[in-house]
Amino acid sequence: MMAATSSLFSDLREIKKQLLSISWLCRERGLMHSVKWASELAFSLESIPLNELPSTPALTEEDAQDLDAYTLAKSYFDLKEYDRAAYFLRGCKSQKAYFLYMYSRYLSGEKRKDDETVDSLGPLEKGQVKNEALRELRVELSKKHKARELDGFGLYLYGVVLRKLDLVKEALDVFVEATHVLPLHWGTWLELCNLITDKEMLKFLSLPDCWIKEFFLAHIYTEQQLIEEALQKYQSLIDAGFSKSTYIISQIAVAYHNIRDIDKALSIFNELRKQDPYRIENMDTFSNLLYVRGLKPELSYLAHNLCDIDKYRVETCCVIGNYYSLRSQHEKAALYFQRALKLNPRYLGAWTLMGHEYMEMKNTSAAIQAYRHAIEVNKRDYRAWYGLGQTYEILKMPFYCLYYYRRAHQLRPNDSRMLVALGECYEKLNQLVEAKKCYWRAYAVGDVEKMALVKLAKLHEQLNESEQAAQCYIKYIQDIYSCGEIVEHQEVSTAFRYLAQYYFKCKLWDEASACAQKCFNFNDTREEGKALLRQILQLRNQNESPSADLPTSAPFLFPQSVSASNTPTRRVSPLNLSSVTP
């Protein structure tokens, strides 16, 4: 795979020429996001001499005829006067002018829709206003498509119109066709990314073997939470010669954010800010990381800094919203997320974050609407599915809750939080076998919150499976202390109390005594520990000894691999507490 990648990037000078050429073509058509992407990549590569710079595209006869109308219309288009631009482009025959004509009509419809959304409806009622121009555009573009008169840009626009009309299968086919006709247009690849639901679907697509496909694969792996594959791709791109690309650096930071490697993500974002201090893109993701870490001064500085750069950017509003949320000013936070949605009603992060704020304000109906809109924008947003699950959990509707947690788990199969939430749901529905599987799986994939084993142990307690419960508590204690965490919560005390009682019943006085002494370190178990020690002392004075049929004191070994459907069933031996010191 590495050899194939290196062969695609063997001539970086030629790639730079291609990037400059596509940047020019996209600029002529007003596709500024693709221009920015291509320009950023080109900037990260070595300069090329004047005599090797690509020439501007030659004008055709049709281009020359439409030149005056195109030049005038493009000036109006750049000023966002889309209807005016479309009016002066009527009847133009050249591919470039025709695209700008159709694109102006499309953007005019989108602008009108957004204006109506903001003016007549609250942000939570978005979705009922439609772009009225879409049907007409589809009819006209489909005729051109059948006559094979659309170039790569025309196919891209036709695909966008089909996707907006929810004609997903047709849109997918058109976007694939567009990648073959014009493989260097990044906008087409991004649209394609939004339609591919899983890795299997990706395998069956016939995509061109071009260097840009490597960027696309890295992006879609990040979107689909296949982070290891994404990071491998980005590393291979850095090795191929794109080490200075701020786009790649930001994508790597986002990937680490997605797998909750917060320290690594923060480090990369800080480096990115040094390289590109006026960058606003992805800064809302950076603010999420600062929020999770509770870094108020840093988040405050970021919010003020972005406000100075551009206070009316969606990302800026989200950063300020996160800042107020961290200060527990949830009404103000929700206000800024609403402001972000007025600027861009299709901005995914703002919908999800607003849902979280409504949850904090105990406004469950508004939270549900916000999360649903987030899912409308992107069905792969696991946070929105998880948020819906939490909301229905508050409403005590476990079957709904189970459905949404399942969807979140499908998107993040190795996220322990989803598995623990699923386990709690199954527990409430009295499906205890499924609950046990979920808790054990959550532990196996790396329990972020260190709660899966405790919940599993309590479940075994409920079912009077004392040996399995003790085993889970032992492993829980070992995990907590091996991490070097400060033990604050009562679950450690619960574990020591249970083990003390368990060993007491087994008449293993030394182990029971050691666990009882550990109970002294916690307020809620101190008295029980003292009482148990007194009982042990009395029984020892009576010279009692363990009965033959109880567990022996063989060294305890926790099974290394247990299937997800079974929890450990080995008989429990005493816990070695010599290395466990709080």
Coordinates of C-alpha atoms in Angstrom, one line a residue, residues 77-442:
F77 CA -21.9 36.6 -8.2
D78 CA -18.9 37.5 -6.1
L79 CA -21.1 40.2 -4.3
K80 CA -23.7 37.5 -3.6
E81 CA -26.2 39.0 -6.0
Y82 CA -27.2 35.6 -7.4
D83 CA -30.5 36.5 -9.1
R84 CA -28.8 39.4 -10.9
A85 CA -25.9 37.2 -12.0
A86 CA -28.3 34.5 -13.3
Y87 CA -30.3 37.1 -15.2
F88 CA -27.3 38.3 -17.3
L89 CA -26.2 34.7 -18.0
R90 CA -29.4 33.6 -19.7
G91 CA -28.8 32.1 -23.1
C92 CA -25.0 31.6 -22.6
K93 CA -23.7 28.5 -24.3
S94 CA -20.2 28.0 -22.9
Q95 CA -19.7 25.4 -20.2
K96 CA -18.2 27.9 -17.7
A97 CA -21.0 30.5 -18.2
Y98 CA -23.7 27.8 -18.1
F99 CA -22.4 26.4 -14.8
L100 CA -22.3 29.8 -13.2
Y101 CA -25.9 30.4 -14.5
M102 CA -27.2 27.2 -12.9
Y103 CA -25.1 27.6 -9.8
S104 CA -26.3 31.2 -9.3
R105 CA -29.9 29.9 -9.4
Y106 CA -29.2 27.2 -7.0
L107 CA -27.5 29.5 -4.5
S108 CA -30.3 32.1 -4.9
G109 CA -32.8 29.4 -3.8
E110 CA -30.6 28.3 -0.9
K111 CA -30.2 32.0 0.2
R112 CA -33.9 32.5 0.1
K113 CA -34.5 29.3 2.0
D114 CA -32.1 30.4 4.7
D115 CA -33.6 33.9 5.0
E116 CA -37.1 32.5 5.4
T117 CA -35.8 30.0 8.0
V118 CA -34.3 32.8 10.0
D119 CA -37.1 35.4 9.5
S120 CA -40.3 33.3 9.9
L121 CA -39.3 30.4 12.1
G122 CA -37.5 29.7 15.3
P123 CA -34.2 27.8 14.8
L124 CA -35.7 24.6 16.1
E125 CA -38.4 24.5 13.4
K126 CA -35.9 24.5 10.6
G127 CA -36.4 21.9 7.9
Q128 CA -39.9 22.9 6.8
V129 CA -38.7 25.5 4.3
K130 CA -37.5 24.1 1.0
N131 CA -35.3 25.4 -1.9
E132 CA -38.0 26.0 -4.5
A133 CA -35.4 26.1 -7.4
L134 CA -34.3 22.5 -7.0
R135 CA -37.0 20.8 -9.1
E136 CA -36.5 23.1 -12.0
L137 CA -32.8 22.8 -11.9
R138 CA -33.1 19.0 -11.8
V139 CA -35.3 18.9 -14.9
E140 CA -32.9 21.2 -16.9
L141 CA -29.7 19.4 -15.7
S142 CA -31.1 15.9 -16.3
K143 CA -31.8 16.9 -20.0
K144 CA -28.2 18.1 -20.3
H145 CA -27.0 14.9 -18.6
K146 CA -28.9 12.6 -20.9
A147 CA -27.4 14.5 -23.9
R148 CA -23.9 14.1 -22.3
E149 CA -23.5 17.9 -22.3
L150 CA -22.3 18.3 -18.7
D151 CA -18.7 18.7 -17.8
G152 CA -17.2 17.7 -14.4
F153 CA -18.5 20.9 -12.7
G154 CA -22.0 20.5 -14.2
L155 CA -22.1 16.9 -13.0
Y156 CA -21.1 18.1 -9.5
L157 CA -23.9 20.6 -9.4
Y158 CA -26.4 18.0 -10.8
G159 CA -25.3 15.6 -8.0
V160 CA -25.8 18.3 -5.3
V161 CA -29.3 19.1 -6.6
L162 CA -30.2 15.3 -6.5
R163 CA -28.8 15.0 -3.0
K164 CA -30.8 18.0 -1.8
L165 CA -34.0 16.3 -3.3
D166 CA -33.1 13.1 -1.3
L167 CA -32.4 11.1 -4.5
V168 CA -29.4 9.5 -2.9
K169 CA -28.8 6.6 -5.4
E170 CA -29.0 8.9 -8.4
A171 CA -26.8 11.5 -6.7
L172 CA -24.1 8.8 -5.8
D173 CA -23.9 7.7 -9.4
V174 CA -23.6 11.2 -10.7
F175 CA -20.8 12.1 -8.2
V176 CA -18.9 9.0 -9.1
E177 CA -19.2 10.0 -12.8
A178 CA -18.0 13.5 -11.9
T179 CA -14.9 12.1 -10.2
H180 CA -13.9 10.3 -13.4
V181 CA -14.6 13.4 -15.6
L182 CA -12.8 15.9 -13.3
P183 CA -10.9 14.0 -10.6
L184 CA -9.2 17.1 -9.1
H185 CA -12.3 18.9 -7.9
W186 CA -12.3 18.4 -4.1
G187 CA -16.0 19.5 -3.7
T188 CA -17.2 16.4 -5.6
W189 CA -15.2 14.1 -3.3
L190 CA -16.6 15.8 -0.2
E191 CA -20.2 15.4 -1.5
L192 CA -19.5 11.7 -2.2
C193 CA -18.2 11.3 1.3
N194 CA -21.6 12.5 2.7
L195 CA -23.4 9.7 0.8
I196 CA -21.2 6.8 1.7
T197 CA -22.6 5.1 4.8
D198 CA -19.9 2.4 5.5
K199 CA -16.7 0.8 4.4
E200 CA -18.5 -1.9 2.5
M201 CA -20.3 0.6 0.3
L202 CA -17.0 2.3 -0.4
K203 CA -15.5 -1.0 -1.7
F204 CA -18.1 -1.3 -4.4
L205 CA -17.6 2.2 -5.8
S206 CA -15.6 2.5 -9.0
L207 CA -13.4 5.6 -8.3
P208 CA -10.5 6.9 -10.4
D209 CA -6.9 6.0 -9.3
C210 CA -5.7 9.5 -8.7
W211 CA -3.5 11.0 -6.0
I212 CA -6.5 13.0 -4.7
K213 CA -8.3 9.7 -3.9
E214 CA -5.8 9.2 -1.0
F215 CA -7.0 12.5 0.6
F216 CA -10.6 11.4 0.1
L217 CA -10.0 8.0 1.8
A218 CA -8.3 9.6 4.7
H219 CA -11.2 12.0 5.1
I220 CA -13.9 9.4 4.8
Y221 CA -12.1 7.1 7.3
T222 CA -12.1 10.0 9.8
E223 CA -15.8 10.6 9.2
Q224 CA -16.7 6.9 9.7
Q225 CA -14.6 6.8 12.9
L226 CA -12.1 4.4 11.3
I227 CA -9.4 6.5 13.0
E228 CA -6.4 4.1 12.8
E229 CA -6.8 3.8 9.0
A230 CA -7.3 7.6 8.7
L231 CA -4.1 8.3 10.7
Q232 CA -2.1 5.8 8.6
K233 CA -3.3 7.6 5.4
Y234 CA -2.5 11.0 6.8
Q235 CA 0.9 9.8 7.9
S236 CA 1.6 8.4 4.4
L237 CA 0.6 11.8 2.9
I238 CA 3.0 13.6 5.2
D239 CA 5.7 11.2 4.3
A240 CA 4.9 11.8 0.6
G241 CA 5.7 15.5 0.9
F242 CA 2.8 17.3 2.5
S243 CA 4.3 17.7 5.9
K244 CA 3.7 21.5 5.9
S245 CA 0.0 21.2 5.0
T246 CA -2.2 22.9 7.6
Y247 CA -5.2 20.9 6.2
I248 CA -3.6 17.6 7.1
I249 CA -2.5 18.8 10.5
S250 CA -6.0 19.9 11.3
Q251 CA -7.5 16.6 10.1
I252 CA -5.1 14.6 12.3
A253 CA -6.1 16.8 15.3
V254 CA -9.8 16.1 14.5
A255 CA -9.0 12.4 14.3
Y256 CA -7.4 12.3 17.7
H257 CA -10.4 14.3 19.0
N258 CA -12.7 11.6 17.6
I259 CA -10.9 8.9 19.6
R260 CA -10.8 11.1 22.7
D261 CA -7.0 11.3 22.8
I262 CA -7.5 14.7 24.2
D263 CA -3.8 15.6 25.1
K264 CA -2.6 14.6 21.7
A265 CA -5.4 16.6 19.9
L266 CA -4.8 19.7 22.1
S267 CA -1.0 19.5 21.4
I268 CA -1.6 19.4 17.6
F269 CA -4.2 22.2 17.7
N270 CA -1.8 24.4 19.6
E271 CA 0.9 23.7 17.0
L272 CA -1.6 24.5 14.3
R273 CA -2.5 27.8 15.9
K274 CA 1.2 28.8 15.9
Q275 CA 1.4 28.0 12.1
D276 CA -1.9 29.6 11.2
P277 CA -2.8 32.0 14.0
Y278 CA -5.8 33.6 12.2
R279 CA -7.4 30.3 11.3
I280 CA -11.0 29.9 12.3
E281 CA -11.8 26.6 10.7
N282 CA -11.9 23.6 13.1
M283 CA -11.5 26.0 16.1
D284 CA -14.9 24.9 17.4
T285 CA -13.5 21.3 17.7
F286 CA -10.5 22.8 19.6
S287 CA -12.9 24.6 21.9
N288 CA -14.7 21.2 22.6
L289 CA -11.4 19.8 23.8
L290 CA -10.7 22.8 26.0
Y291 CA -14.2 22.4 27.4
V292 CA -13.7 18.7 28.2
R293 CA -10.5 19.5 30.0
G294 CA -12.2 22.4 31.9
L295 CA -9.5 24.9 30.7
K296 CA -11.4 28.2 31.3
P297 CA -8.6 30.7 30.7
E298 CA -7.5 29.0 27.4
L299 CA -11.1 28.8 26.2
S300 CA -11.7 32.4 27.2
Y301 CA -8.6 33.5 25.3
L302 CA -9.6 31.5 22.2
A303 CA -13.2 33.0 22.3
H304 CA -11.8 36.6 22.5
N305 CA -9.2 35.9 19.8
L306 CA -11.8 34.5 17.3
C307 CA -14.1 37.4 18.2
D308 CA -11.3 39.9 17.1
I309 CA -10.8 38.0 13.9
D310 CA -14.5 37.5 12.8
K311 CA -17.3 37.5 15.4
Y312 CA -19.9 36.5 12.8
R313 CA -18.4 33.2 11.8
V314 CA -20.3 30.0 12.9
E315 CA -17.2 28.6 14.5
T316 CA -16.7 31.8 16.6
C317 CA -20.3 31.5 17.9
C318 CA -19.8 27.9 18.8
V319 CA -16.5 28.7 20.7
I320 CA -18.3 31.5 22.7
G321 CA -21.2 29.1 23.3
N322 CA -18.8 26.5 24.7
Y323 CA -17.2 29.2 26.9
Y324 CA -20.6 30.2 28.5
S325 CA -21.5 26.5 28.9
L326 CA -18.3 25.8 30.8
R327 CA -19.3 28.7 33.1
S328 CA -22.7 27.1 33.5
Q329 CA -24.4 30.0 31.8
H330 CA -26.5 27.7 29.7
E331 CA -29.1 30.2 28.5
K332 CA -26.3 32.4 27.1
A333 CA -24.6 29.4 25.6
A334 CA -27.9 28.3 23.8
L335 CA -28.2 31.9 22.5
Y336 CA -24.8 31.7 20.8
F337 CA -25.5 28.3 19.3
Q338 CA -28.8 29.7 17.9
R339 CA -26.8 32.6 16.5
A340 CA -24.5 30.1 14.8
L341 CA -27.5 28.4 13.2
K342 CA -28.9 31.6 11.9
L343 CA -25.6 32.1 10.1
N344 CA -25.7 28.5 8.8
P345 CA -28.7 26.3 9.5
R346 CA -26.9 23.3 8.2
Y347 CA -24.0 23.5 10.7
L348 CA -23.9 20.2 12.4
G349 CA -21.9 21.0 15.5
A350 CA -24.2 23.8 16.6
W351 CA -27.3 21.6 16.5
T352 CA -25.6 19.0 18.7
L353 CA -24.2 21.5 21.2
M354 CA -27.5 23.3 21.4
G355 CA -29.2 19.9 22.2
H356 CA -26.7 19.5 25.1
E357 CA -27.5 23.0 26.4
Y358 CA -31.3 22.3 26.4
M359 CA -30.5 19.1 28.3
E360 CA -28.7 21.1 30.9
M361 CA -31.7 23.4 31.1
K362 CA -34.0 20.4 31.5
N363 CA -35.9 21.4 28.3
T364 CA -36.1 17.9 26.9
S365 CA -38.5 18.6 24.0
A366 CA -36.2 21.3 22.6
A367 CA -33.2 19.0 23.1
I368 CA -34.9 16.2 21.1
Q369 CA -35.7 18.6 18.2
A370 CA -32.1 19.9 18.2
Y371 CA -30.6 16.4 18.1
R372 CA -33.0 15.4 15.4
H373 CA -31.9 18.3 13.2
A374 CA -28.3 17.3 13.8
I375 CA -29.1 13.8 12.5
E376 CA -30.9 15.4 9.5
V377 CA -27.7 17.2 8.6
N378 CA -25.5 14.1 9.2
K379 CA -26.8 10.7 10.1
R380 CA -23.2 9.7 11.2
D381 CA -23.2 12.1 14.2
Y382 CA -23.0 9.6 17.1
R383 CA -23.2 12.5 19.6
A384 CA -26.8 13.3 18.4
W385 CA -27.9 9.7 18.6
Y386 CA -26.4 9.4 22.1
G387 CA -28.0 12.7 23.1
L388 CA -31.4 11.4 22.0
G389 CA -30.8 8.3 24.0
Q390 CA -30.0 10.3 27.1
T391 CA -33.0 12.5 26.6
Y392 CA -35.4 9.6 26.4
E393 CA -33.7 8.0 29.4
I394 CA -34.7 11.2 31.4
L395 CA -38.2 10.8 30.0
K396 CA -38.2 7.2 31.3
M397 CA -38.9 5.7 27.8
P398 CA -36.4 2.8 27.8
F399 CA -37.4 1.3 24.4
Y400 CA -36.8 4.6 22.6
C401 CA -33.7 5.0 24.6
L402 CA -32.4 1.6 23.6
Y403 CA -33.0 2.3 19.9
Y404 CA -30.9 5.5 20.0
Y405 CA -28.1 4.1 22.0
R406 CA -27.9 1.2 19.6
R407 CA -27.5 3.6 16.7
A408 CA -24.8 5.5 18.6
H409 CA -23.1 2.1 19.3
Q410 CA -23.2 1.2 15.6
L411 CA -21.3 4.4 14.8
R412 CA -18.8 4.0 17.7
P413 CA -18.5 0.2 18.3
N414 CA -15.4 0.7 20.5
D415 CA -16.7 3.5 22.6
S416 CA -17.3 2.2 26.2
R417 CA -19.7 5.1 27.0
M418 CA -22.2 3.8 24.4
L419 CA -21.9 0.2 25.7
V420 CA -22.4 1.2 29.3
A421 CA -25.5 3.2 28.3
L422 CA -26.8 0.2 26.4
G423 CA -26.1 -2.0 29.4
E424 CA -28.1 0.3 31.7
C425 CA -31.0 0.3 29.2
Y426 CA -31.0 -3.5 29.1
E427 CA -30.9 -3.6 32.9
K428 CA -34.0 -1.3 33.1
L429 CA -35.8 -3.6 30.6
N430 CA -34.7 -6.6 32.8
Q431 CA -32.7 -8.1 30.0
L432 CA -29.8 -8.9 32.3
V433 CA -27.9 -11.3 30.0
E434 CA -27.6 -8.6 27.4
A435 CA -26.7 -6.0 30.0
K436 CA -23.9 -8.3 31.3
K437 CA -22.6 -8.6 27.7
C438 CA -22.6 -4.8 27.2
Y439 CA -20.7 -4.1 30.5
W440 CA -18.1 -6.8 29.8
R441 CA -17.6 -5.5 26.3
A442 CA -17.3 -2.0 27.6

